[in-house]
Amino acid sequence: MALINENYQKLQAGYLFPEIGRRVREYTTANPDKKVIRMGIGDVTRPLSPAIVKAFHEGVDEMANAATFRGYGPEQGYEFLREAIAKNDYQQYGVAIKADDIFISDGSKCDTGNIQEIFGNDNVIAVGDPVYPVYVDTTVMSGKTGKLSEKGYYDGIVYMPCTEANGFVPELPSQKVDLIFLCYPNNPTGTVATKDELKKWVDYALANKCIILYDAAYQAFISDNDIPRSIYEIDGADKCAIEFRSFSKTAGFTGTRCAFTVIPDGVVAYNKAGEAFPVKPLWNRRHSTKFNGVSYPVQKAAAAIYTAEGKKETAEIIAYYMENARIMRNSLEASGYKVFGGVNAPYVWVKTKNNMSSWDFFDKVLGEANVVGTPGSGFGPSGEGYFRFSAFADRENVIEAMERIKNLE
Ligand SMILES: *Cc1c(COP(=O)(O)O)cnc(C)c1O
């Protein structure tokens, strides 16, 4: 008899984005003449930049020629890409990450989910609340949790509220935890963590033998020089942190697929007897066994991000989205909303007025302004009463959406 993984039955039905899709479809079917502007899902809208497309084409041409054709590549990723990452994303900033610490993959969603496999099921996982849902759902799938409570929390996960009061960076947990997911710049709140705040977490992890799983998918959107782009800018993080980065938001790779995970040699975890083991060989084993590498043209395209033209073009696209964010912040503030984020991240996190619930605000904004955003409560109970607007949109739509929201009564 084939048995299912019953942990899947604990997963919350009616996940956020399907529910948004359902409400939007219902509205557009009933109101076919209305022009709905979508600022909900965090997906980029600008095309790949010319330098990236050129490299992508060259990669395809090499694959079409017997002399330059490539079959399986190294599971960890091509050296040319890992070297470019180490040099440009780390060493240039004085951070001692080397090509050998980097594992190329087809996405940070997969990496942040798959990483759990190399850690035992007795680990207690801590996550922010609100949170990128992947960390929570993959924890449930792995069997580390009990059921979902009525309040929307899984038994066995430690939720760390990220609120206006703590500047959306959680307090250190009061109970024992082992693996800590942190994401800065943050999705969904669009807020950042300072060096001092991250230092507090690194010190905690070192003192308690925890590992920080640091999702830096939005690091390219940081404009403030004092805000750390990498957890490894913090002393000691190379002994307790794994960093995830993706080209999805950085360079429009959401549909092209390329990301990477960084694991320095000094990061260790323990067996039940308390002996320390480096984590990198475990991930290397997992990656080589279950993954056969990202396609060559895609890696070649990703490497082009680090060329002079690639850097310039990528910075221009990021500036375009961040100008959207600036317009959104200014307009929403002028309309009397309390606004967070949107300065070093492409998300604007808005407090609803008069304690309106996130979903009521969703329905109001959809019904009266014909704009789609994301209800904060969909990212966790502490997101209730908030709403996320994504700056990944076309400028004219941003301007029109803000105009319509200004006119809401
Ligand atoms: C978009 C996003 C990612 C990137 O996922 P990919 O699988 O690389 O496209 C990772 N983490 C967060 C929080 C994100 O919002």
CSV table of C-alpha atoms in Angstrom, one decimal, residues 103-359:
chain,number,residue,atom,x,y,z
A,103,PHE,CA,26.4,26.6,-5.3
A,104,ILE,CA,24.5,27.7,-8.4
A,105,SER,CA,20.9,26.6,-8.6
A,106,ASP,CA,17.6,27.2,-10.4
A,107,GLY,CA,16.1,29.4,-7.7
A,108,SER,CA,16.1,30.5,-4.1
A,109,LYS,CA,12.7,29.2,-3.6
A,110,CYS,CA,14.0,25.7,-4.2
A,111,ASP,CA,17.2,26.4,-2.2
A,112,THR,CA,15.4,27.8,0.9
A,113,GLY,CA,13.1,24.9,0.8
A,114,ASN,CA,15.6,22.1,0.0
A,115,ILE,CA,18.2,23.3,2.6
A,116,GLN,CA,16.0,21.7,5.3
A,117,GLU,CA,16.9,18.3,4.0
A,118,ILE,CA,20.4,18.4,5.3
A,119,PHE,CA,19.3,19.2,8.9
A,120,GLY,CA,17.6,16.7,11.3
A,121,ASN,CA,13.9,16.8,12.0
A,122,ASP,CA,14.4,17.6,15.6
A,123,ASN,CA,15.5,21.1,14.8
A,124,VAL,CA,13.2,23.9,15.9
A,125,ILE,CA,12.7,26.4,13.1
A,126,ALA,CA,12.2,30.1,13.8
A,127,VAL,CA,10.6,32.4,11.2
A,128,GLY,CA,9.5,36.0,11.0
A,129,ASP,CA,5.8,36.8,11.1
A,130,PRO,CA,4.8,38.0,8.5
A,131,VAL,CA,7.0,35.7,6.3
A,132,TYR,CA,7.7,34.5,2.8
A,133,PRO,CA,5.5,31.4,2.9
A,134,VAL,CA,8.1,29.0,1.4
A,135,TYR,CA,10.1,28.7,4.7
A,136,VAL,CA,7.0,27.7,6.6
A,137,ASP,CA,5.4,25.3,4.1
A,138,THR,CA,8.6,23.4,3.5
A,139,THR,CA,9.0,23.1,7.3
A,140,VAL,CA,5.6,21.5,7.5
A,141,MET,CA,6.3,19.2,4.5
A,142,SER,CA,9.5,18.0,6.2
A,143,GLY,CA,7.5,16.8,9.2
A,144,LYS,CA,8.8,19.2,11.8
A,145,THR,CA,5.5,20.6,12.8
A,146,GLY,CA,2.1,19.7,14.2
A,147,LYS,CA,-1.2,21.1,12.9
A,148,LEU,CA,-2.2,24.7,12.0
A,149,SER,CA,-3.8,26.5,14.9
A,150,GLU,CA,-6.9,28.6,14.6
A,151,LYS,CA,-4.7,31.7,14.9
A,152,GLY,CA,-2.8,30.6,11.8
A,153,TYR,CA,0.4,29.3,13.5
A,154,TYR,CA,1.8,25.8,13.0
A,155,ASP,CA,2.6,23.9,16.2
A,156,GLY,CA,6.3,23.4,16.5
A,157,ILE,CA,7.4,26.5,14.6
A,158,VAL,CA,8.6,29.6,16.5
A,159,TYR,CA,7.1,32.7,15.1
A,160,MET,CA,8.8,36.0,15.7
A,161,PRO,CA,6.5,39.0,15.2
A,162,CYS,CA,7.8,41.7,13.0
A,163,THR,CA,5.9,44.8,13.9
A,164,GLU,CA,6.0,48.5,13.8
A,165,ALA,CA,7.2,48.5,17.4
A,166,ASN,CA,10.3,46.5,16.6
A,167,GLY,CA,10.9,48.1,13.2
A,168,PHE,CA,10.0,44.8,11.5
A,169,VAL,CA,13.2,43.1,12.8
A,170,PRO,CA,12.2,40.5,15.4
A,171,GLU,CA,13.4,40.2,19.0
A,172,LEU,CA,15.6,37.3,19.9
A,173,PRO,CA,13.5,34.2,20.6
A,174,SER,CA,12.7,33.5,24.3
A,175,GLN,CA,12.6,29.7,23.7
A,176,LYS,CA,15.3,27.4,22.2
A,177,VAL,CA,15.5,27.5,18.4
A,178,ASP,CA,18.0,25.8,16.0
A,179,LEU,CA,17.5,27.2,12.5
A,180,ILE,CA,16.5,30.8,12.0
A,181,PHE,CA,15.2,32.1,8.7
A,182,LEU,CA,15.9,35.8,8.2
A,183,CYS,CA,15.1,37.7,5.0
A,184,TYR,CA,16.5,41.3,4.5
A,185,PRO,CA,15.6,43.4,2.6
A,186,ASN,CA,12.3,41.8,3.7
A,187,ASN,CA,9.5,40.4,1.6
A,188,PRO,CA,6.7,41.3,2.4
A,189,THR,CA,7.5,44.4,4.6
A,190,GLY,CA,10.1,46.0,2.4
A,191,THR,CA,12.1,46.9,5.5
A,192,VAL,CA,15.8,46.3,6.1
A,193,ALA,CA,18.0,45.2,9.1
A,194,THR,CA,21.0,47.3,10.2
A,195,LYS,CA,24.5,45.9,10.9
A,196,ASP,CA,23.8,46.2,14.6
A,197,GLU,CA,20.6,44.3,14.3
A,198,LEU,CA,22.1,41.5,12.3
A,199,LYS,CA,25.1,41.4,14.7
A,200,LYS,CA,22.7,40.7,17.5
A,201,TRP,CA,21.4,37.6,15.5
A,202,VAL,CA,24.9,36.4,14.6
A,203,ASP,CA,26.0,36.6,18.2
A,204,TYR,CA,22.9,34.8,19.3
A,205,ALA,CA,23.5,32.0,16.7
A,206,LEU,CA,27.1,31.6,17.7
A,207,ALA,CA,26.3,31.4,21.4
A,208,ASN,CA,23.4,28.9,20.9
A,209,LYS,CA,24.9,26.8,18.1
A,210,CYS,CA,22.2,27.9,15.7
A,211,ILE,CA,22.4,28.4,12.0
A,212,ILE,CA,20.9,31.5,10.3
A,213,LEU,CA,19.3,30.9,6.9
A,214,TYR,CA,19.7,34.3,5.4
A,215,ASP,CA,17.6,35.1,2.3
A,216,ALA,CA,19.1,38.1,0.5
A,217,ALA,CA,17.0,37.9,-2.6
A,218,TYR,CA,16.5,41.7,-2.6
A,219,GLN,CA,20.0,42.8,-1.7
A,220,ALA,CA,20.4,44.5,-5.1
A,221,PHE,CA,17.7,47.0,-4.1
A,222,ILE,CA,19.7,48.4,-1.2
A,223,SER,CA,20.7,52.0,-1.8
A,224,ASP,CA,21.7,53.0,1.7
A,225,ASN,CA,25.4,52.3,2.1
A,226,ASP,CA,25.1,51.6,5.8
A,227,ILE,CA,22.7,48.7,5.3
A,228,PRO,CA,24.5,45.3,4.9
A,229,ARG,CA,24.0,43.5,1.6
A,230,SER,CA,25.3,40.2,2.9
A,231,ILE,CA,25.1,38.5,6.3
A,232,TYR,CA,28.8,37.9,5.9
A,233,GLU,CA,29.5,41.6,6.5
A,234,ILE,CA,28.9,40.7,10.1
A,235,ASP,CA,31.8,39.2,12.0
A,236,GLY,CA,31.3,35.6,12.9
A,237,ALA,CA,28.6,35.0,10.3
A,238,ASP,CA,30.9,32.8,8.3
A,239,LYS,CA,30.6,30.3,11.1
A,240,CYS,CA,26.8,30.3,11.5
A,241,ALA,CA,25.1,31.5,8.4
A,242,ILE,CA,24.0,30.3,5.0
A,243,GLU,CA,23.1,32.9,2.5
A,244,PHE,CA,20.6,32.6,-0.4
A,245,ARG,CA,20.7,35.0,-3.4
A,246,SER,CA,18.8,35.0,-6.6
A,247,PHE,CA,19.1,36.7,-10.0
A,248,SER,CA,15.3,36.7,-10.2
A,249,LYS,CA,14.7,40.2,-8.8
A,250,THR,CA,18.2,41.4,-9.3
A,251,ALA,CA,18.2,41.0,-13.1
A,252,GLY,CA,14.7,39.9,-14.2
A,253,PHE,CA,15.5,36.1,-14.0
A,254,THR,CA,12.1,35.0,-12.6
A,255,GLY,CA,11.3,33.2,-15.8
A,256,THR,CA,14.9,32.4,-16.7
A,257,ARG,CA,15.8,30.8,-13.4
A,258,CYS,CA,19.2,31.2,-11.7
A,259,ALA,CA,20.2,31.7,-8.1
A,260,PHE,CA,22.9,30.6,-5.7
A,261,THR,CA,23.5,29.4,-2.1
A,262,VAL,CA,26.6,30.4,-0.1
A,263,ILE,CA,28.0,28.1,2.6
A,264,PRO,CA,31.4,29.0,4.0
A,265,ASP,CA,33.7,26.2,5.4
A,266,GLY,CA,33.3,27.3,9.0
A,267,VAL,CA,29.5,26.7,9.2
A,268,VAL,CA,28.9,23.7,11.4
A,269,ALA,CA,26.0,21.7,12.7
A,270,TYR,CA,26.0,18.9,15.3
A,271,ASN,CA,25.2,15.2,15.7
A,272,LYS,CA,23.2,14.0,18.7
A,273,ALA,CA,26.5,13.4,20.6
A,274,GLY,CA,27.4,17.0,20.2
A,275,GLU,CA,30.2,16.6,17.6
A,276,ALA,CA,30.5,19.4,15.1
A,277,PHE,CA,30.3,18.7,11.3
A,278,PRO,CA,30.8,21.2,8.5
A,279,VAL,CA,27.5,21.7,6.6
A,280,LYS,CA,29.0,22.5,3.2
A,281,PRO,CA,29.9,18.9,2.4
A,282,LEU,CA,26.3,17.9,3.2
A,283,TRP,CA,24.8,20.4,0.8
A,284,ASN,CA,27.4,19.5,-1.8
A,285,ARG,CA,26.3,15.9,-1.5
A,286,ARG,CA,22.6,16.8,-1.7
A,287,HIS,CA,23.2,19.2,-4.6
A,288,SER,CA,25.3,16.7,-6.6
A,289,THR,CA,22.9,13.8,-5.9
A,290,LYS,CA,19.6,15.5,-6.7
A,291,PHE,CA,20.5,18.3,-9.0
A,292,ASN,CA,22.3,18.3,-12.4
A,293,GLY,CA,23.1,21.9,-12.8
A,294,VAL,CA,21.5,25.0,-14.4
A,295,SER,CA,21.6,25.1,-18.2
A,296,TYR,CA,24.8,26.5,-19.7
A,297,PRO,CA,23.1,29.4,-21.6
A,298,VAL,CA,21.4,30.5,-18.4
A,299,GLN,CA,24.6,30.5,-16.5
A,300,LYS,CA,26.3,32.4,-19.3
A,301,ALA,CA,23.5,35.0,-19.2
A,302,ALA,CA,23.8,35.3,-15.4
A,303,ALA,CA,27.6,35.9,-15.7
A,304,ALA,CA,26.8,38.8,-18.0
A,305,ILE,CA,25.2,40.6,-15.1
A,306,TYR,CA,28.8,41.1,-13.8
A,307,THR,CA,30.2,42.7,-16.9
A,308,ALA,CA,30.5,46.5,-17.1
A,309,GLU,CA,27.4,46.8,-19.4
A,310,GLY,CA,25.5,44.2,-17.4
A,311,LYS,CA,26.1,46.1,-14.1
A,312,LYS,CA,25.0,49.4,-15.7
A,313,GLU,CA,21.9,48.0,-17.3
A,314,THR,CA,20.9,46.1,-14.2
A,315,ALA,CA,21.3,49.2,-12.0
A,316,GLU,CA,19.1,51.1,-14.4
A,317,ILE,CA,16.3,48.5,-14.2
A,318,ILE,CA,16.5,48.5,-10.4
A,319,ALA,CA,16.4,52.3,-10.3
A,320,TYR,CA,13.3,52.2,-12.4
A,321,TYR,CA,11.5,49.9,-9.9
A,322,MET,CA,12.8,52.0,-7.0
A,323,GLU,CA,11.5,55.2,-8.6
A,324,ASN,CA,8.1,53.4,-8.7
A,325,ALA,CA,8.5,52.6,-5.0
A,326,ARG,CA,9.3,56.3,-4.3
A,327,ILE,CA,6.2,57.4,-6.2
A,328,MET,CA,4.1,54.9,-4.3
A,329,ARG,CA,5.5,55.9,-0.9
A,330,ASN,CA,4.9,59.6,-1.5
A,331,SER,CA,1.5,59.2,-2.9
A,332,LEU,CA,0.3,56.8,-0.2
A,333,GLU,CA,1.7,59.0,2.5
A,334,ALA,CA,0.0,62.1,1.0
A,335,SER,CA,-3.2,60.1,1.1
A,336,GLY,CA,-2.8,59.7,4.8
A,337,TYR,CA,-1.5,56.1,5.0
A,338,LYS,CA,1.3,55.0,7.3
A,339,VAL,CA,3.9,53.5,5.0
A,340,PHE,CA,6.9,51.3,5.6
A,341,GLY,CA,9.6,49.9,3.3
A,342,GLY,CA,10.0,50.9,-0.3
A,343,VAL,CA,13.4,52.6,0.3
A,344,ASN,CA,15.8,49.7,0.1
A,345,ALA,CA,13.4,47.1,-1.2
A,346,PRO,CA,10.8,47.0,-4.0
A,347,TYR,CA,7.8,46.5,-1.6
A,348,VAL,CA,5.8,49.1,0.2
A,349,TRP,CA,4.0,47.9,3.3
A,350,VAL,CA,1.0,50.0,4.1
A,351,LYS,CA,-1.1,50.1,7.3
A,352,THR,CA,-4.8,50.2,6.5
A,353,LYS,CA,-6.9,53.0,7.9
A,354,ASN,CA,-9.2,52.6,10.9
A,355,ASN,CA,-7.9,49.1,11.6
A,356,MET,CA,-9.6,47.7,8.5
A,357,SER,CA,-8.6,44.1,8.0
A,358,SER,CA,-6.2,43.2,5.2
A,359,TRP,CA,-8.8,41.3,3.2
